Coordinates of C-alpha atoms and ligand atoms in Angstrom, one line a residue:
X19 CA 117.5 107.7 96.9
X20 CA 117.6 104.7 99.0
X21 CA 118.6 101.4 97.8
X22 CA 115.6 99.2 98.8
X23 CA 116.6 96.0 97.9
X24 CA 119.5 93.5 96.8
X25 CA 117.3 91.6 94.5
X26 CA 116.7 92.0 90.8
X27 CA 113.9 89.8 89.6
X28 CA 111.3 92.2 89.8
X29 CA 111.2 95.8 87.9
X30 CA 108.8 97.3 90.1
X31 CA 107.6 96.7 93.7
X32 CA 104.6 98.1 95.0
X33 CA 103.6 98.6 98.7
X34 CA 100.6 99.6 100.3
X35 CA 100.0 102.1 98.0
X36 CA 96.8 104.3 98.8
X37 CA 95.6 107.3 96.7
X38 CA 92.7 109.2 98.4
X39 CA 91.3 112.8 96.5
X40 CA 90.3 115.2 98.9
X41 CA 86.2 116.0 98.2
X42 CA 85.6 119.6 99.2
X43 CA 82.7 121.7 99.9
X44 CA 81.7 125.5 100.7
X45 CA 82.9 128.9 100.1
X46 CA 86.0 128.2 101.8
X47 CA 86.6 124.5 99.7
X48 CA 87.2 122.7 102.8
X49 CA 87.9 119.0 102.6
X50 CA 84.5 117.1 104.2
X51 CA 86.0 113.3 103.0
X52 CA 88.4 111.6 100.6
X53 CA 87.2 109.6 96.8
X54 CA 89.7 106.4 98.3
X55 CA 90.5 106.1 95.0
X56 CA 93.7 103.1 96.1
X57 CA 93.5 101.8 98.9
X58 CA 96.2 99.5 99.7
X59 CA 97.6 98.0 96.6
X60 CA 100.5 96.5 97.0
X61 CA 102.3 94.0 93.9
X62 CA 105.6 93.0 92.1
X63 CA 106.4 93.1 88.4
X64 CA 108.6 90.6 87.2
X65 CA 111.2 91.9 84.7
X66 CA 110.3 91.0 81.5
X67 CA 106.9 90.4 82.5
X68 CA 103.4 91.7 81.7
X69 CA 101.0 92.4 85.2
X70 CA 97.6 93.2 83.7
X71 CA 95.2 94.9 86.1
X72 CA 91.4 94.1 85.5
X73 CA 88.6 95.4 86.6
X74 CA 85.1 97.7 86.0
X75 CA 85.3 101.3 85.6
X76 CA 85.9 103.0 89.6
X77 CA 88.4 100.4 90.3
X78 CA 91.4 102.5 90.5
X79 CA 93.4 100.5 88.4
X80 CA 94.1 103.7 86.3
X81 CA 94.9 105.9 89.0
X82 CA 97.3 103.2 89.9
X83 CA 98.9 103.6 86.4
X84 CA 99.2 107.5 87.1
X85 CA 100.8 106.7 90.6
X86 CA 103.5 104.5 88.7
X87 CA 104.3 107.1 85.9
X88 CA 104.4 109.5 88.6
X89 CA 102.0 111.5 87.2
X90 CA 100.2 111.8 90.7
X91 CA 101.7 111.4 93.7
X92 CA 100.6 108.8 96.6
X93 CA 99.3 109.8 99.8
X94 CA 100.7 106.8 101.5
X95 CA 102.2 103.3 100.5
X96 CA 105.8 103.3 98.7
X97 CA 107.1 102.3 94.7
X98 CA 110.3 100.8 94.2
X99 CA 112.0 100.7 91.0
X100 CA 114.4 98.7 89.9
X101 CA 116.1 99.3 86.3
X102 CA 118.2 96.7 84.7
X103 CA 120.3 99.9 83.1
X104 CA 122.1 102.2 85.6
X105 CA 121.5 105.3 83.2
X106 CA 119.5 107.9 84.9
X107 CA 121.2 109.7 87.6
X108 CA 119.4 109.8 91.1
X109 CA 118.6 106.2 91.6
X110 CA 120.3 102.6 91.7
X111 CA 120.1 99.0 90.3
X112 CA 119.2 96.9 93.4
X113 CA 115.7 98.9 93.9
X114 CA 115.2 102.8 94.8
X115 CA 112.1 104.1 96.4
X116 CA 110.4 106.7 93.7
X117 CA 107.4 107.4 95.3
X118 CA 108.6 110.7 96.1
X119 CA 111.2 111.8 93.7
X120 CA 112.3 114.9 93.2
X121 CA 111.5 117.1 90.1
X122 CA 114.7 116.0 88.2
X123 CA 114.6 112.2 88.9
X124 CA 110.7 112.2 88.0
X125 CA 112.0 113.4 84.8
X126 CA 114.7 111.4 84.3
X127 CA 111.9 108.1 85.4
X128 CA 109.7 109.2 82.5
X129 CA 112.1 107.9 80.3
X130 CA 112.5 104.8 82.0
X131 CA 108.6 104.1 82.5
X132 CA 106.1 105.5 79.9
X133 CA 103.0 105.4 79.0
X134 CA 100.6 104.2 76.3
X135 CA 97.0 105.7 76.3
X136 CA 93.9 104.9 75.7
X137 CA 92.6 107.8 72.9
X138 CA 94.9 107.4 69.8
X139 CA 92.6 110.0 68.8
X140 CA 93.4 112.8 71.9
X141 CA 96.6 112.0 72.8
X142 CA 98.9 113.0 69.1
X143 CA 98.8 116.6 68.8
X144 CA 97.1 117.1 65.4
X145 CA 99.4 119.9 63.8
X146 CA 102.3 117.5 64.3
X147 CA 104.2 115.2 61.4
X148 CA 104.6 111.5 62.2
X149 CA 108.1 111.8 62.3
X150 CA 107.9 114.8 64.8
X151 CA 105.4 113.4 67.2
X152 CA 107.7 110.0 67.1
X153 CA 111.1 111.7 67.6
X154 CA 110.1 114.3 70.3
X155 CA 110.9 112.4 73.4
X156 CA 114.5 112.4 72.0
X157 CA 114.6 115.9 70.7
X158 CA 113.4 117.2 74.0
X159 CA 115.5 115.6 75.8
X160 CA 119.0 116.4 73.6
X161 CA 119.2 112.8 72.9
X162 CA 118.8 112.8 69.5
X163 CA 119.4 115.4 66.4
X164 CA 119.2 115.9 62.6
X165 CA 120.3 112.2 60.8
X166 CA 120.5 110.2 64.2
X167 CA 117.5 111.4 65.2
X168 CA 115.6 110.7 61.6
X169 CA 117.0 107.6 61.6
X170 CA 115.6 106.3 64.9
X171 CA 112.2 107.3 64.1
X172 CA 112.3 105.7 60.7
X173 CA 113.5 102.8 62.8
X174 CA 111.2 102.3 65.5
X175 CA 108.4 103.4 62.7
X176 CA 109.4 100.3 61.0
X177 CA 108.8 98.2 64.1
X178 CA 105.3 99.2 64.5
X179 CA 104.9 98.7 61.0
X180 CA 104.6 101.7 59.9
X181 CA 106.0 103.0 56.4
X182 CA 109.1 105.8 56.1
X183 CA 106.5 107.8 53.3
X184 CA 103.8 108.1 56.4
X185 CA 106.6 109.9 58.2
X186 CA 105.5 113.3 57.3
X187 CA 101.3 112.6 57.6
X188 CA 99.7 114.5 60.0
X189 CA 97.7 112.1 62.6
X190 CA 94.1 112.5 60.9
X191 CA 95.2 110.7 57.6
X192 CA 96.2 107.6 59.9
X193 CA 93.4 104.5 60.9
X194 CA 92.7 104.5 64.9
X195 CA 95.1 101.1 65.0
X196 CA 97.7 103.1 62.9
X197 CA 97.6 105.9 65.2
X198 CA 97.9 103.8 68.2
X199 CA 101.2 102.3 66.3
X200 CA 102.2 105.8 66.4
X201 CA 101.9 106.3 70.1
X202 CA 103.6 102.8 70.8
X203 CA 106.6 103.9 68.9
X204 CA 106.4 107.6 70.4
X205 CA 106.6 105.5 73.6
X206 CA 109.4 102.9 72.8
X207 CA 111.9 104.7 71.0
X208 CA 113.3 107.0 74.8
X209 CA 114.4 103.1 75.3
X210 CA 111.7 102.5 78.1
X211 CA 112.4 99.8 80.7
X212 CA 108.5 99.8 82.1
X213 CA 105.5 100.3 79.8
X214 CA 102.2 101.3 81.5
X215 CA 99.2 101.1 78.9
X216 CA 96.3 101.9 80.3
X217 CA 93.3 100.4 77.8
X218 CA 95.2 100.8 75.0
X219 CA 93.0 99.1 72.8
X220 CA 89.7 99.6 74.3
X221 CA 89.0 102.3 71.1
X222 CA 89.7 100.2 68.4
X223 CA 87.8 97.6 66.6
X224 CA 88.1 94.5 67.5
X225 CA 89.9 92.7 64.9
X226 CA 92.5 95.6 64.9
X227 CA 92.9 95.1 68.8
X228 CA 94.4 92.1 68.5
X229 CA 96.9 93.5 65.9
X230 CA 98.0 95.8 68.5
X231 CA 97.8 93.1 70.7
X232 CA 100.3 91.0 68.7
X233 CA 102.4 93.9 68.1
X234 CA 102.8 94.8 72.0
X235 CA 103.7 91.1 72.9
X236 CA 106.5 91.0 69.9
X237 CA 108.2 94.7 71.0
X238 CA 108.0 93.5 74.4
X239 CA 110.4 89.9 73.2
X240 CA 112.3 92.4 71.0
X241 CA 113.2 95.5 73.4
X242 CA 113.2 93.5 76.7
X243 CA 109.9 94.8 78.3
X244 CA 107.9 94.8 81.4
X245 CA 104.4 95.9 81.0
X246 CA 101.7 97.0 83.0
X247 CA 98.2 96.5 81.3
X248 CA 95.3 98.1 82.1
X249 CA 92.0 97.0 81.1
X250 CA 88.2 96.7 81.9
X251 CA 87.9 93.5 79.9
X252 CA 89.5 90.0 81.1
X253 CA 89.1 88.9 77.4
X254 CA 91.3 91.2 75.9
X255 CA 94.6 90.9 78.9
X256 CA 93.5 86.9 78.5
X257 CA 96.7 85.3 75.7
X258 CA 99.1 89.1 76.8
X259 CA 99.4 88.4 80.6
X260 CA 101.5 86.2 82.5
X261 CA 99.6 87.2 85.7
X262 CA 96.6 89.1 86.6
X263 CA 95.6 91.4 89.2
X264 CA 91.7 91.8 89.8
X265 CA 90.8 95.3 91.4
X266 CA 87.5 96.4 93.5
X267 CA 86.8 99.3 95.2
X268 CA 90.5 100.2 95.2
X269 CA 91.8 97.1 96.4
X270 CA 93.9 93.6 94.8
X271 CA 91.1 90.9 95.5
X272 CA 92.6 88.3 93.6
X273 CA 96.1 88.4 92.1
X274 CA 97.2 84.1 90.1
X275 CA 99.0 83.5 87.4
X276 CA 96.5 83.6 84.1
X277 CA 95.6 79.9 83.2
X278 CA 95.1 79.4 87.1
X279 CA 92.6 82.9 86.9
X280 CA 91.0 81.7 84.7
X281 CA 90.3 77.8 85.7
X282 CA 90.7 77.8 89.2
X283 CA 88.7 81.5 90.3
X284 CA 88.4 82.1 93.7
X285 CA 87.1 85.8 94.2
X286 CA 83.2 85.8 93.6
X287 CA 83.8 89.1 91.6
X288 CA 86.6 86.9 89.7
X289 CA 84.0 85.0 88.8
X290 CA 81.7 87.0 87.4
X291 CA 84.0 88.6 85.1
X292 CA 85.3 85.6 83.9
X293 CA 81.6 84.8 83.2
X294 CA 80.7 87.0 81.1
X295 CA 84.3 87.0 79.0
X296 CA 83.9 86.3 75.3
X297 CA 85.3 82.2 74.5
X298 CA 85.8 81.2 71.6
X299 CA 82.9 78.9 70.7
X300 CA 79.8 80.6 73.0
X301 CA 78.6 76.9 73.0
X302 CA 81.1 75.8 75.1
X303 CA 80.4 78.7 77.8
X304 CA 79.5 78.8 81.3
X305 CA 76.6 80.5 83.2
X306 CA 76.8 84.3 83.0
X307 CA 77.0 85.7 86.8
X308 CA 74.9 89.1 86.3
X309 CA 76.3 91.3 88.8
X310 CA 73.7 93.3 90.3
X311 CA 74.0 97.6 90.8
X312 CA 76.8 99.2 90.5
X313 CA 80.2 99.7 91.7
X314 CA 79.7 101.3 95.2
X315 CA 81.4 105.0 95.9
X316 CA 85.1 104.8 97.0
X317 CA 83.9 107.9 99.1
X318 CA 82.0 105.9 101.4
X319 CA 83.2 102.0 100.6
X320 CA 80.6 100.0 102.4
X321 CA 82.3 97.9 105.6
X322 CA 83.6 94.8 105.7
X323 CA 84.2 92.9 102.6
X324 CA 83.4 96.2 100.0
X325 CA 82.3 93.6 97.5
X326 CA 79.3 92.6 100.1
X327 CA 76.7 93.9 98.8
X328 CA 76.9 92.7 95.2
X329 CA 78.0 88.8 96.2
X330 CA 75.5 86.1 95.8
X331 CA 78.0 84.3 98.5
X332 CA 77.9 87.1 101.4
X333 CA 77.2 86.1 104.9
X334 CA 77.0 88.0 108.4
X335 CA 80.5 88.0 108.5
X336 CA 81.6 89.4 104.9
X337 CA 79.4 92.6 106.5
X338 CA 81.4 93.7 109.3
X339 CA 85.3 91.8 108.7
X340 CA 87.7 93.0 106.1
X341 CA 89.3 89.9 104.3
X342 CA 92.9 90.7 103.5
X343 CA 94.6 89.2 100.7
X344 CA 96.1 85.8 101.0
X345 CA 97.0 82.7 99.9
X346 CA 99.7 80.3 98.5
X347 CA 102.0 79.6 95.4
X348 CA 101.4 83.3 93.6
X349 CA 97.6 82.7 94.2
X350 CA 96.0 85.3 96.4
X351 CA 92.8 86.2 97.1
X352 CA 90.7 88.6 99.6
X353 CA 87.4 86.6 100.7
X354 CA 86.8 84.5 103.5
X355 CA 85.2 82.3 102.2
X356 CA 87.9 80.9 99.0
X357 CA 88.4 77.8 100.1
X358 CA 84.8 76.9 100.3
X359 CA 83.3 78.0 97.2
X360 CA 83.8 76.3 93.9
X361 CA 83.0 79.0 91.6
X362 CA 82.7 78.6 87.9
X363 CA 85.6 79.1 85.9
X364 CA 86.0 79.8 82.3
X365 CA 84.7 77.0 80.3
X366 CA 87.5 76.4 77.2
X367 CA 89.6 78.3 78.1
X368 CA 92.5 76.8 76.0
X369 CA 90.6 76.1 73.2
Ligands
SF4_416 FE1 81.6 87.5 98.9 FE2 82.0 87.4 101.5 FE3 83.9 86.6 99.8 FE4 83.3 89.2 100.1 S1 84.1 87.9 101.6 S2 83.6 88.0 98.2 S3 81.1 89.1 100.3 S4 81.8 85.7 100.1

């Protein structure tokens, strides 16, 4: 493992990072084009920080959440890590490329960067105990046994706010936010560094989303956390994110810290999600963009600017010339035409 860097204000670096799924065809399954699933992402996150990325379903945001929990590998584009804790053999503090770890260091990075799921429902194995579902991470991994290990899960059970009777009830006598708890505490008690949640309240009711909500931002305070949020809705990552990335088509088109997202948009397709974001009084709200179709196929990404053919703004040139991502003070943003447009941003947003 290489050290990449001498810096330490950032977990995780991302460059370039492309994912493209072979599509086959015929007896012989041969590869006739690539799903470009990423296709040149490339980000920090801060330590400490939460990076949410947005954006409709197609987007590749999760696939970008796999590629960072090294669940899938890249086929191009590099991911360094940098832990604040110098405890898993195989990589440095200062920044070491993982896009390519071997078999040991993945496992020993799973500890380091885990995951939070969507399904609360799918992802606890139903003929597991609370307790056992919690403490596994640290079983399996000979961390943890007998009292130690019974006294970590009643611990980080606590911190969810869950009770020490539920410890022995199986995951269908829990509610969908309690099971969620479940899988947060599952998640937190290997001592993560990273936490990638990919819509990890998109199956819950709303007013027990933002109790999981509340909960996430107070562990993150309490254990130290970066996170990684995923999400199809700009309304929920709104009061959790420090920054926001917007995704299309596999790319970053615009990437600002949060209050500027939201107030001072300057992607089109920024726009129209900000548009049709719940605010709290719907009086106070701007006009709705309606975007029209659907996303396009990331197997054949129409040219130029891939948002073309859904922009109210596009021109000649936005057909045939790529915008790449740029811009000042931590505000980026792929469209030629930023500076120019004043688009609508979201209406009371601090109220
Ligand atoms: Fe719209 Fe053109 Fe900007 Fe793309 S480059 S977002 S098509 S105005």
């Amino acid at each position: 493992m290489e050290n990449s860097s001498n810096t330490d204000d950032f977990i995780l670096r991302v460059n370039n990072l492309k994912k493209y799924f072979p599509v086959r065809r015929g007896i012989l399954q041969r590869v006739i084009n690539h799903v470009r699933a990423v296709d040149g992402v490339s980000f920090d996150i801060k330590r400490r920080e939460t990076l949410s990325l947005v954006g409709e379903s197609g987007s590749g945001k999760s696939t970008v959440g796999r590629l960072l929990a090294r669940l899938d590998d890249s086929t191009e584009g590099s991911i360094v890590f940098n832990p604040g804790v110098n405890d898993v053999p195989g990589y440095s503090v200062g920044g070491s490329d993982i896009t390519h770890s071997d078999p040991s260091t993945t496992k020993a990075l799973r500890r380091k960067i885990q995951l939070i799921f969507q399904d609360p429902y799918s992802s606890l194995n139903p003929r597991m105990k609370t307790a056992e579902i919690i403490g596994e991470p640290l079983f399996v991994n000979g961390i943890a046994r007998g009292r130690v290990l019974y006294d970590k899960v009643r611990e980080y059970m606590s911190s969810v706010g869950l009770r020490e009777d539920q410890m022995f009830n199986y995951p269908h006598e829990f509610s969908g936010g309690q099971r969620q708890r479940i899988g947060i505490a599952r998640a937190l008690i290997i001592e993560p560094e990273l936490i990638v949640a990919d819509e990890p309240v998109s199956a819950l009711d709303s007013s027990v989303q933002a109790q999981v909500l509340n909960l996430l931002q107070d562990l993150q305070k309490q254990y130290g956390l970066s996170f990684l949020f995923i999400s199809h809705d700009l309304s929920v990552v709104k009061h959790i994110s420090d920054r926001i990335a917007v995704m299309y088509l596999g790319r970053i088109v615009e990437i600002a810290e949060t209050d500027e997202l939201f107030t001072n948009p300057k992607h089109p397709y920024t726009e129209a999600l900000i548009s049709v974001a719940p605010v709290p009084n719907p009086n106070i709200r701007g006009k709705p963009v309606i975007l029209q179709g659907d996303v396009p196929s990331p197997i054949d990404p129409p040219g130029g600017c891939a948002f073309h053919p859904r922009c109210r703004y596009a021109a000649e040139k936005c057909k045939t010339e790529t915008p790449e991502l740029q811009g000042e003070n931590g505000h980026q943003v792929a469209c030629h035409f930023s500076e120019e447009l004043h688009l609508q941003a979201l209406e009371g947003f601090h109220t």
